[in-house]
Coordinates of C-alpha atoms and ligand atoms in Angstrom, one line a residue:
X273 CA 0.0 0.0 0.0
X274 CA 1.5 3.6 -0.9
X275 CA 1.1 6.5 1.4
X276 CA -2.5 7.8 -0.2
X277 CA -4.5 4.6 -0.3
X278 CA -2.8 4.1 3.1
X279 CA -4.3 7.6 5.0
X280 CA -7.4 6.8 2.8
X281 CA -7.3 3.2 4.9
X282 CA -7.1 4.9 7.6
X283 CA -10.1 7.8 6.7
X284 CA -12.3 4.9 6.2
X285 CA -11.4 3.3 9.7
X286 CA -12.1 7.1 11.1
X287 CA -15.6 7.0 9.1
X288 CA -16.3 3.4 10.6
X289 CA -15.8 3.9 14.0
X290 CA -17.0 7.7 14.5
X291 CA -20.5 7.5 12.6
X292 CA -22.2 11.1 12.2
X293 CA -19.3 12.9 13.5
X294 CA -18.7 15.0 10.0
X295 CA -16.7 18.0 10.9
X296 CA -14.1 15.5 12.5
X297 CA -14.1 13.3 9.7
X298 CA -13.7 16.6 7.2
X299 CA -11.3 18.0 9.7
X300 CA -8.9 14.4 10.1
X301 CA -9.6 14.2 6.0
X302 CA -7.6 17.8 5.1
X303 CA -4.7 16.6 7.4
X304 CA -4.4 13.3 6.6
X305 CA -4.6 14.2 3.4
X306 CA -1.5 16.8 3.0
X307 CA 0.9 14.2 4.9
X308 CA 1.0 12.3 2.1
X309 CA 4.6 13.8 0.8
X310 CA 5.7 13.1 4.4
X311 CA 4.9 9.5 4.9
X312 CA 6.1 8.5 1.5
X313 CA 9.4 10.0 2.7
X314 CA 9.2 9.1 6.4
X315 CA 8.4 5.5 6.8
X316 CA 9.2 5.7 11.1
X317 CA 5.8 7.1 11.3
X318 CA 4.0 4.4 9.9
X319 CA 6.3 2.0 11.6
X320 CA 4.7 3.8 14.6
X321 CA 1.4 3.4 13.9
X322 CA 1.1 7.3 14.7
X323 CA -1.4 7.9 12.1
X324 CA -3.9 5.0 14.2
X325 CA -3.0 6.3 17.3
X326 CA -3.1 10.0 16.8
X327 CA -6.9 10.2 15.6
X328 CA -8.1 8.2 18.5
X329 CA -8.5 10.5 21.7
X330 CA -6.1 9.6 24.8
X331 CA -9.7 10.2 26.8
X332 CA -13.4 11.5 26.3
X333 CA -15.0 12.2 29.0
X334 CA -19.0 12.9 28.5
X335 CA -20.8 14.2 31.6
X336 CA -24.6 15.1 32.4
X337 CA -24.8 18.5 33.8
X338 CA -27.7 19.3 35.9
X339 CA -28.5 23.0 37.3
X340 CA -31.8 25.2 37.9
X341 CA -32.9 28.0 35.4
X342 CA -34.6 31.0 37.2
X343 CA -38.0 29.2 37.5
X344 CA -36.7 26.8 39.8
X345 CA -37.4 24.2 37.0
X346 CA -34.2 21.9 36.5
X347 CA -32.5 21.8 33.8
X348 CA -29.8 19.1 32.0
X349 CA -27.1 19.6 29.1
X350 CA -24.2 17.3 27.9
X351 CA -21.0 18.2 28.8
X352 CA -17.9 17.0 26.8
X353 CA -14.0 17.2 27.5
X354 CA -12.2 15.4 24.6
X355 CA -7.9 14.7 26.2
X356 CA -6.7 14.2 22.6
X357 CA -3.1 14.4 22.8
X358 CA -0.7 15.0 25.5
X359 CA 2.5 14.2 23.6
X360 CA 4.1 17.6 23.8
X361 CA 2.2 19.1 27.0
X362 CA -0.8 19.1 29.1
X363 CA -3.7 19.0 27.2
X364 CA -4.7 22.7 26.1
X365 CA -8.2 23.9 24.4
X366 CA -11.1 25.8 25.0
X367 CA -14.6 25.1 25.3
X368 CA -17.4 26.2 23.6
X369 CA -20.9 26.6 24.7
X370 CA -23.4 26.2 21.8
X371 CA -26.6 24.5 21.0
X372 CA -24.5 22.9 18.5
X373 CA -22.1 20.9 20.2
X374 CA -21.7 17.4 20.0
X375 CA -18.9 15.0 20.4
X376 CA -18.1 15.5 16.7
X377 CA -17.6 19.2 17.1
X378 CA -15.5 18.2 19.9
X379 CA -13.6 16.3 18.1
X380 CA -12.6 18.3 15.2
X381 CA -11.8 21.3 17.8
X382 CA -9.6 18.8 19.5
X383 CA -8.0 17.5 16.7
X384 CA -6.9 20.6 15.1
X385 CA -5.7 22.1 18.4
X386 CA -2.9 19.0 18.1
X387 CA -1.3 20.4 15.5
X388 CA -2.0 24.4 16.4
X389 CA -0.5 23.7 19.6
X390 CA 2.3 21.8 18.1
X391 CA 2.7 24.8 15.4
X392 CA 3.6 27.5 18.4
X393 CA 6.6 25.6 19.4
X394 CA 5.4 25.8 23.3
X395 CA 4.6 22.5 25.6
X396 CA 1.1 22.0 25.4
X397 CA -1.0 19.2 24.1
X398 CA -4.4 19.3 22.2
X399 CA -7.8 19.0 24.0
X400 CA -11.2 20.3 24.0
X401 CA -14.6 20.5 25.5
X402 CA -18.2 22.4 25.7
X403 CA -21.4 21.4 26.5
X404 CA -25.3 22.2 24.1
X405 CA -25.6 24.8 26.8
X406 CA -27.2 28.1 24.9
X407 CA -26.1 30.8 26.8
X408 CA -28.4 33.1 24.5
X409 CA -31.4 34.6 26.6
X410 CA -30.2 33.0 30.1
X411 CA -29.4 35.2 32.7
X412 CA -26.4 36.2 34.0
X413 CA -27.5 34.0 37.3
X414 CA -28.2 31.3 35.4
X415 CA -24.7 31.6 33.4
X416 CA -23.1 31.3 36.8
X417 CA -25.2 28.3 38.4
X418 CA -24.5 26.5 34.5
X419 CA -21.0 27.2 34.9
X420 CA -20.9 26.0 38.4
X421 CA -22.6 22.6 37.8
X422 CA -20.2 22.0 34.4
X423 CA -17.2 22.1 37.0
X424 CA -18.6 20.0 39.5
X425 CA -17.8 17.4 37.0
X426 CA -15.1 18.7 34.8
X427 CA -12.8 19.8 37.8
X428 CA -11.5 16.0 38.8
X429 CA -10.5 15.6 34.9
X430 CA -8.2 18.6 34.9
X431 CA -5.3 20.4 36.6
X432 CA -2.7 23.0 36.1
X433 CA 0.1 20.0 34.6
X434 CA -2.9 18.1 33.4
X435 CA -5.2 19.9 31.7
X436 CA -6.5 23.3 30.9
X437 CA -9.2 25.0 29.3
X438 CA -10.1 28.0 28.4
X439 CA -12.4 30.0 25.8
X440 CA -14.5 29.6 22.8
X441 CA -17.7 30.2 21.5
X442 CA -19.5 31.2 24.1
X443 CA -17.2 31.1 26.4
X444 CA -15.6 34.5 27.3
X445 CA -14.5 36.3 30.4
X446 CA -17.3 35.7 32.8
X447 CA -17.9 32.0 32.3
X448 CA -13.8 31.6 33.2
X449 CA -14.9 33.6 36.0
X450 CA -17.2 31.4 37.2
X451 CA -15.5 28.1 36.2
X452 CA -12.1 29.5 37.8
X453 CA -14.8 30.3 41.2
X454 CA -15.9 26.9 41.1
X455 CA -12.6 25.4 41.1
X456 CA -11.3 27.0 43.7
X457 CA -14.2 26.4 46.1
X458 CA -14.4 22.6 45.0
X459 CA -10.5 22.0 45.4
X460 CA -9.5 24.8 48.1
X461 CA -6.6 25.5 45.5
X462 CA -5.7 28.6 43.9
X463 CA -3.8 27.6 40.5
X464 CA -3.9 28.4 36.8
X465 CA -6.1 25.6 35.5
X466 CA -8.0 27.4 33.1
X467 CA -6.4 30.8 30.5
X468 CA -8.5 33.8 30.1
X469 CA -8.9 35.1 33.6
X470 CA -9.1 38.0 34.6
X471 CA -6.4 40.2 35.0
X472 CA -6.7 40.8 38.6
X473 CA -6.5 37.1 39.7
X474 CA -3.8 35.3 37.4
X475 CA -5.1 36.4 33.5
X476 CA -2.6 37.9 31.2
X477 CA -2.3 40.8 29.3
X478 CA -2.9 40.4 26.3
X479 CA -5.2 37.4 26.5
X480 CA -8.1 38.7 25.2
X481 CA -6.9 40.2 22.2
X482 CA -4.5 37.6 21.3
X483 CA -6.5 35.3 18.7
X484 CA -7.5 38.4 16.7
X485 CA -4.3 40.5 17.0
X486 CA -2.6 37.2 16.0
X487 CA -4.5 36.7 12.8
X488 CA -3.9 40.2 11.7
X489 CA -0.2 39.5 12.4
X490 CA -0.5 36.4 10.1
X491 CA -2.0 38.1 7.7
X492 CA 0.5 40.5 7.3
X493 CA 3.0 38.0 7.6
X494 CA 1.9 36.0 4.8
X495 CA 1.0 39.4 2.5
X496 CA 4.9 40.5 3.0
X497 CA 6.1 37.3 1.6
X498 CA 4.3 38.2 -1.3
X499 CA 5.3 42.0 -1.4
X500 CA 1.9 42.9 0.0
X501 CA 0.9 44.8 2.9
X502 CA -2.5 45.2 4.9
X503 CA -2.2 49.3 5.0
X504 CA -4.9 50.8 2.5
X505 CA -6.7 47.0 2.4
X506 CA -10.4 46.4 2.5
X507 CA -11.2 43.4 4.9
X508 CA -14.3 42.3 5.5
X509 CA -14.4 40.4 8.7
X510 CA -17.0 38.1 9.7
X511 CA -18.2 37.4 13.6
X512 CA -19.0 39.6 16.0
X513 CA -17.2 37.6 19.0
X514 CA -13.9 37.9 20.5
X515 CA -12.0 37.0 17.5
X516 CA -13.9 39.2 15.3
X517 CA -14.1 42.3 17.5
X518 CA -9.6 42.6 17.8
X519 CA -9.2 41.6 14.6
X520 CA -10.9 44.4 13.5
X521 CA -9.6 46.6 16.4
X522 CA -5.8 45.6 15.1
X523 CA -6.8 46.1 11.5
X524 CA -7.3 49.8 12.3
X525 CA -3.9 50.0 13.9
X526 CA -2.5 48.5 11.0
X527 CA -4.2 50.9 8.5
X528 CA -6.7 48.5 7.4
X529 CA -10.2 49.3 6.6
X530 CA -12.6 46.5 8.1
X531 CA -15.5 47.0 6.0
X532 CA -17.8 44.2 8.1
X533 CA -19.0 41.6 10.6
X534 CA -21.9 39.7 11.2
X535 CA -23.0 37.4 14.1
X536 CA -25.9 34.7 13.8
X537 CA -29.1 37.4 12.7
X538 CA -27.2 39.1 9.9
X539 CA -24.6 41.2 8.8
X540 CA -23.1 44.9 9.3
X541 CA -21.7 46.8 5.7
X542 CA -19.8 50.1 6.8
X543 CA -17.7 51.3 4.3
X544 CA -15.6 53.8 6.0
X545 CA -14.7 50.9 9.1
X546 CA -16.5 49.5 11.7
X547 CA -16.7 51.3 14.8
X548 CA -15.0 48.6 17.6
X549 CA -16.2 51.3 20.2
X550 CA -20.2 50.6 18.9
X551 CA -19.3 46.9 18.3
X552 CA -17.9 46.4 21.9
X553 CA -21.0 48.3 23.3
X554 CA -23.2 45.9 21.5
X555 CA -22.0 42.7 22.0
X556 CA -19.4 42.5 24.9
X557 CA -21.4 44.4 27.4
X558 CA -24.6 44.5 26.1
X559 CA -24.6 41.0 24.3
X560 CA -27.2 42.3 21.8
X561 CA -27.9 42.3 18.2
X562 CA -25.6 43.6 15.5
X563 CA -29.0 45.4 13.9
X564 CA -29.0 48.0 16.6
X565 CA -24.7 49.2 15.1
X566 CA -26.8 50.2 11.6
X567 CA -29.2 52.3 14.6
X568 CA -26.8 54.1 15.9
X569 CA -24.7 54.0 12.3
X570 CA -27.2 55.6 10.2
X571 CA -24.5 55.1 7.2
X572 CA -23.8 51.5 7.8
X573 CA -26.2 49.0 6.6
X574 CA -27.4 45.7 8.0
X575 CA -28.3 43.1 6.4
X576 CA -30.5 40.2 7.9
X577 CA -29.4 36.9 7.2
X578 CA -32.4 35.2 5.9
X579 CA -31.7 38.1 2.9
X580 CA -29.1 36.4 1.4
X581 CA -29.5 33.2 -1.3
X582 CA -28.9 30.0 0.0
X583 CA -25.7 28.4 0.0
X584 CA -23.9 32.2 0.9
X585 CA -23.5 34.2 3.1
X586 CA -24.0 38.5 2.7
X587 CA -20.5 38.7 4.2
X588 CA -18.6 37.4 1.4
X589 CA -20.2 39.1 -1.5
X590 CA -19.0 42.7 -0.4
X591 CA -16.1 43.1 -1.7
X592 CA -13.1 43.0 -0.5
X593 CA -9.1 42.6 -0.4
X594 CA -8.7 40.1 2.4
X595 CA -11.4 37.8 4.0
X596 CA -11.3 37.3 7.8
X597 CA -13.6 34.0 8.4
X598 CA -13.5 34.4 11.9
X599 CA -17.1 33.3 13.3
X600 CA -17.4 29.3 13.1
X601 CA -16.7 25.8 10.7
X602 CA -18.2 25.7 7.4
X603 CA -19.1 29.2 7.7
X604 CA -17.4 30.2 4.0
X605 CA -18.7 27.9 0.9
X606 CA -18.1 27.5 -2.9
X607 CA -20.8 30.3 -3.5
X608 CA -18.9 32.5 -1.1
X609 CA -15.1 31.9 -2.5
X610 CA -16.7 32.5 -6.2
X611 CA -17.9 36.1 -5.0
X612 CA -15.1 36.5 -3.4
X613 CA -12.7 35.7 -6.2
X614 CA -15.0 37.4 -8.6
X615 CA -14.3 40.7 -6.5
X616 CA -11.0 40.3 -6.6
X617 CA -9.8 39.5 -3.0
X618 CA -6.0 38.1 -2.5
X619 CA -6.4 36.3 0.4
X620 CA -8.3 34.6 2.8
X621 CA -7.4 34.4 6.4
X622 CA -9.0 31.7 9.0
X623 CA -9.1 33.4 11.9
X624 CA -11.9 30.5 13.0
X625 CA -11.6 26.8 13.2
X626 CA -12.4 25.4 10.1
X627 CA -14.8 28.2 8.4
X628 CA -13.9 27.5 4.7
X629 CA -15.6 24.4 2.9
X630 CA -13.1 21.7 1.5
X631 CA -14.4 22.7 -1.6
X632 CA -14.2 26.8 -1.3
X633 CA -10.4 26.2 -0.2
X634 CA -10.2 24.6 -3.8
X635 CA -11.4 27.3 -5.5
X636 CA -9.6 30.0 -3.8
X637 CA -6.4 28.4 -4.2
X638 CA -7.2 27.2 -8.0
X639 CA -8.3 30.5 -8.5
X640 CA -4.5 32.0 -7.0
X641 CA -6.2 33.2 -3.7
X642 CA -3.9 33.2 -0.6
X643 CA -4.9 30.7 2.1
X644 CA -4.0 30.9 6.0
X645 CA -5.3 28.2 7.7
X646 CA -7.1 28.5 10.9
X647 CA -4.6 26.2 12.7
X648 CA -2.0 28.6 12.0
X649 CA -3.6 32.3 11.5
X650 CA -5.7 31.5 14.5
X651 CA -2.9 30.1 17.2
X652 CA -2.1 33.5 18.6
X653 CA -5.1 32.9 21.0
X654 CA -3.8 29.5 22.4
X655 CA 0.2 30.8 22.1
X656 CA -0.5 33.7 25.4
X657 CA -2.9 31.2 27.0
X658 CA 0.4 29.0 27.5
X659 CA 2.1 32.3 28.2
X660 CA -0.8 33.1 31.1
X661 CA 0.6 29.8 32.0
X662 CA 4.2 30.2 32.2
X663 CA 3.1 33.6 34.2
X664 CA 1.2 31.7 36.5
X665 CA 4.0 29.0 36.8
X666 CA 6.2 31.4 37.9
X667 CA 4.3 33.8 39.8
X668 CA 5.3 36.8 37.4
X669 CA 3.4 39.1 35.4
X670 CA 4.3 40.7 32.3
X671 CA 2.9 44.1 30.5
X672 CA 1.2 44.3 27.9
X673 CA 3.6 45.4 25.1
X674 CA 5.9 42.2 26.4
X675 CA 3.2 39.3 25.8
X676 CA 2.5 41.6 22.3
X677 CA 5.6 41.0 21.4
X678 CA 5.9 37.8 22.0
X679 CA 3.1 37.2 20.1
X680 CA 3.9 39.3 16.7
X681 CA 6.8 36.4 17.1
X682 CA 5.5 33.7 17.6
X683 CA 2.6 34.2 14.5
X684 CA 6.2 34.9 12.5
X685 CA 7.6 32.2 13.8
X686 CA 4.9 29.6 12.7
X687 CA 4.5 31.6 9.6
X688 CA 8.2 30.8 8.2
X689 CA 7.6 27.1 9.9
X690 CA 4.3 26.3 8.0
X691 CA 6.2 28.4 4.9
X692 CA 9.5 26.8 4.9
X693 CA 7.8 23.3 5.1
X694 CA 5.5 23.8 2.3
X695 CA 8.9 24.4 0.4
X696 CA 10.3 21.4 1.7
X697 CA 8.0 19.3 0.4
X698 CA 7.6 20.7 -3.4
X699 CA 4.7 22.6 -3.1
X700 CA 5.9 26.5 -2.0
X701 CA 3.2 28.8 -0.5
X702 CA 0.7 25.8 0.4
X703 CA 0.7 26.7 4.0
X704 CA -2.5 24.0 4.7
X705 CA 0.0 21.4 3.8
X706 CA 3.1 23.2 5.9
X707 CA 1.1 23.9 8.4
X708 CA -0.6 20.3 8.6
X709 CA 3.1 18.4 8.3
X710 CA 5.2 20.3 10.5
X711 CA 2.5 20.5 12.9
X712 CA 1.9 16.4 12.6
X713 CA 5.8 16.0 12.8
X714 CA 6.6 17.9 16.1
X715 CA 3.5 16.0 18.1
X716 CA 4.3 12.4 16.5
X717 CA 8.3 12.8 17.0
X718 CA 7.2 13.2 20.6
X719 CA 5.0 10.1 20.6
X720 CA 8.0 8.0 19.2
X721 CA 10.4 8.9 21.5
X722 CA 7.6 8.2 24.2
X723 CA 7.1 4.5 23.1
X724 CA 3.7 2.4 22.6
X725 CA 1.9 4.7 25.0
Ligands
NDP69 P1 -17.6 34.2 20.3 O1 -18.7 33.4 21.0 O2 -17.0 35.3 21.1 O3 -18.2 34.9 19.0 C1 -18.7 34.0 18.0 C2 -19.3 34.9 16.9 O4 -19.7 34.1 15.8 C3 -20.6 35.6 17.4 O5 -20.7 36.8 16.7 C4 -21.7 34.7 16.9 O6 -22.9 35.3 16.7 C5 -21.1 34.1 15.6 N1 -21.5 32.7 15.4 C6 -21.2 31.7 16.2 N2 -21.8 30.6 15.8 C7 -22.4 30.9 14.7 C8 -23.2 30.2 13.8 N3 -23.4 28.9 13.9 N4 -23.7 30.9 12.7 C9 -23.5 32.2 12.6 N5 -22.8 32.9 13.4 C10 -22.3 32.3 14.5 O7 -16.5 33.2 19.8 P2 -15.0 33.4 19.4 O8 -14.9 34.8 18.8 O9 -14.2 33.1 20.6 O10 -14.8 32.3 18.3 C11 -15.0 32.5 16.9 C12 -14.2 31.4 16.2 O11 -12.8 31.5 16.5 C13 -14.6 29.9 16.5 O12 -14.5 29.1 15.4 C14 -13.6 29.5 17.5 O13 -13.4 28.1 17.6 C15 -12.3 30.2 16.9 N6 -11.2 30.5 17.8 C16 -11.4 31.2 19.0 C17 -10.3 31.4 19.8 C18 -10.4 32.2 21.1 O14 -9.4 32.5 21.7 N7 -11.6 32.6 21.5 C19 -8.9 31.0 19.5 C20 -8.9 30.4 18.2 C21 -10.0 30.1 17.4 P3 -23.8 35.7 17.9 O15 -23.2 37.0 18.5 O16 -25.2 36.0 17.3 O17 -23.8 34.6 18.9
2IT70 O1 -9.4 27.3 19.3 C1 -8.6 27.7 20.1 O2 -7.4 27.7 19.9 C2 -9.1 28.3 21.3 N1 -10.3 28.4 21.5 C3 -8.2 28.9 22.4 C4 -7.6 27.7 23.2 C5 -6.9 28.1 24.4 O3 -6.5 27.2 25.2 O4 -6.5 29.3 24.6

């Protein structure tokens, strides 16, 4: 057996024995996929059987998670923490609260964050969790008692050396407050097992803007190697979220013009720049809909999602220079890359997990769009989380402008990494396939030289 019916073995195993789980079978499919050039090289890592072993979680662990709503009426969700791989760290991945959550979603997240984690050079393994749990409409007391019952379970599976999670959809600030509060009163210990806290009691600088400053850093990264720059650039963003909102915020700094963002109802179109102090207003304090920015934006313009054809989204057919996906999987398709090419946009910049169809990634690249994958563009967020760590490790804080810098590194650093190994392997500027193989190499040398474990 070559090295492509081989990982096509394998997919087929992965379809077998994880029924309905479709984003992790798309998500194992790209990366299996582009280390094709490796493993016909490389034969140790089939020797190993790393490909077998590295798509099986170390651990799942799927809890019931039973709390009160505000009526007194009780209430149940599933809970999920996925330990994928601890080859090069404890594991390390957020967790998203969102109707749509299964163990699928779960799944992919986890399995992405293997090789993202690998790609920042730092210890820390892959891992990821969440629960159905719709924080939309539920009160800030019934966010807290949620929160609360999910760490009565989750806190014996986790630990500052063993595992730690941290944000994601639906997951921001105040649910690591009250996951962090629950911790503490359940195991009388004061420690860093989860990243995103608050400033004031072991969070880092720099934390919350990370993911979005990081993609923006990517982007320009990736633009330079081309003798490109993001000054003077129209971006249209999409997301409203932490990701979205300093993406945007860093896109100004840079001299970008982010033209847009959207969350679940619809989109926003302002063509002289969204406003981040309006879109903070909206959604991080007042967690309300992006219809009321066009309110108080009489020349922006919002349009509902249900507005657009099907198979689109309104995002992607303004045009554009550079395309920030930076809401959720699946969230850019082969309708959306045409427009996009069609308007003449040069790249397209994950900032998500996952947002671009299989088959939109195609077209782009066919079409000569630039491509940043998620698990690189978007590892800025998880890079300071292990740097809240190594904080917390050592009692220390640093400023601001220190973990920035860091950062603007590190997003170089696995810029010339996922660059350098597209090169390596004959296909120069494919950063999906750099990014995939040099991720995959770090985190499976490490399970060699750990044994059959
Ligand atoms: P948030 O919950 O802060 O924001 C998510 C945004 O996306 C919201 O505006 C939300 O709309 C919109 N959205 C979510 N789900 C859907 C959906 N199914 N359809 C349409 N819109 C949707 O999440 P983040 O900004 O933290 O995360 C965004 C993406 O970035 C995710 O893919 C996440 O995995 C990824 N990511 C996050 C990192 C982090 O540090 N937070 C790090 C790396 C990647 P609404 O406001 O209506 O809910
Ligand atoms: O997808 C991701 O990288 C995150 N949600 C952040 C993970 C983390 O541990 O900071």
């Amino acid at each position: 057996m070559n090295a492509k019916e081989y990982t096509r073995e394998i997919l087929r195993l992965i379809r077998q024995t994880s029924p309905g789980q479709e984003e992790f079978y798309q998500a194992a499919t790209e990366v299996f996929e582009s280390l094709v050039p490796l493993l016909e090289e490389e034969h140790r890592y089939r020797e190993h059987s790393i490909l077998e072993r590295i798509i099986l979680p170390e651990r799942t662990i799927i809890f019931r998670v039973t709390w009160m709503d505000d009526s007194g009426k009780i209430q149940t969700n599933l809970g999920y923490r996925v330990q994928f791989n601890s080859a090069l760290g404890p594991y390390k991945g957020g967790l998203r609260f969102h109707p749509t959550v299964t163990l699928g979603i779960v799944k992919f997240l986890g399995f992405e964050q293997i090789f993202k984690n690998a790609l920042t050079n730092l210890q820390i393994g892959g891992g990821k969790g969440g629960s159905n749990f719709d924080p939309k409409g539920k009160s800030d007391s019934e966010i807290m008692r949620f929160c609360q019952a999910f760490m009565n379970e989750l806190h014996r599976h986790i630990g500052h050396t063993r595992d730690v999670p941290a944000g994601d959809i639906g997951v921001g600030a105040r649910e690591i407050g009250y996951l962090f509060g629950q911790y503490k009163l359940l195991t009388a210990n004061f420690e860093g097992i989860v990243t995103g806290k608050g400033i004031g009691w072991g969070g880092s600088f720099g934390r919350k803007e990370a993911t979005g400053y990081g993609s923006v850093y990517f982007a320009e990264h990736h633009l330079n190697r081309h003798d490109m720059e993001l000054k003077g650039k129209r971006c249209a963003v999409s997301g409203a979220g932490n990701v979205a909102i300093y993406t945007i915020e860093k896109l100004h700094s840079m001299g970008a013009t982010p033209i847009t963002c959207s969350d679940s109802r619809g989109t926003i179109h302002h063509p002289k720049g969204i406003d981040v102090k309006t879109l903070k207003a909206i959604k991080e304090v007042g967690r309300e809909s992006l219809e009321k920015y066009a309110q108080l934006h009489p020349d922006a313009t919002y349009i509902p999602l249900h507005k657009y054809p099907e198979g689109g989204h309104a995002t992607w057919s303004i045009p554009c220079d550079i395309a920030f996906p930076s809401a959720t999987q699946n969230e850019l398709t082969i309708v959306d890359a045409k427009n996009l090419v069609n308007n003449g946009c040069k790249l397209v910049n994950e900032g998500a997990n996952m947002p671009t169809t299989p088959d939109a990634i195609d077209y782009l690249r066919e079409h000569g769009v630039l491509f940043s994958p998620g698990k690189a563009a978007n590892a800025g967020g998880v890079a300071v989380s292990q740097l809240e760590m190594a904080q917390n490790a050592s009692m220390q804080r640093w400023s601001f402008a220190e973990v920035d810098t860091r950062l603007f590194g590190i997003m170089k650093s696995i810029f010339d990494t996922a660059y350098e190994t597209s090169k390596e392997f004959g296909d120069e500027g494919n950063l999906i396939m750099g990014a995939n193989i040099a991720g995959f190499r770090r985190a499976a040398d490490a399970m060699i030289d750990m044994g059959a474990v």
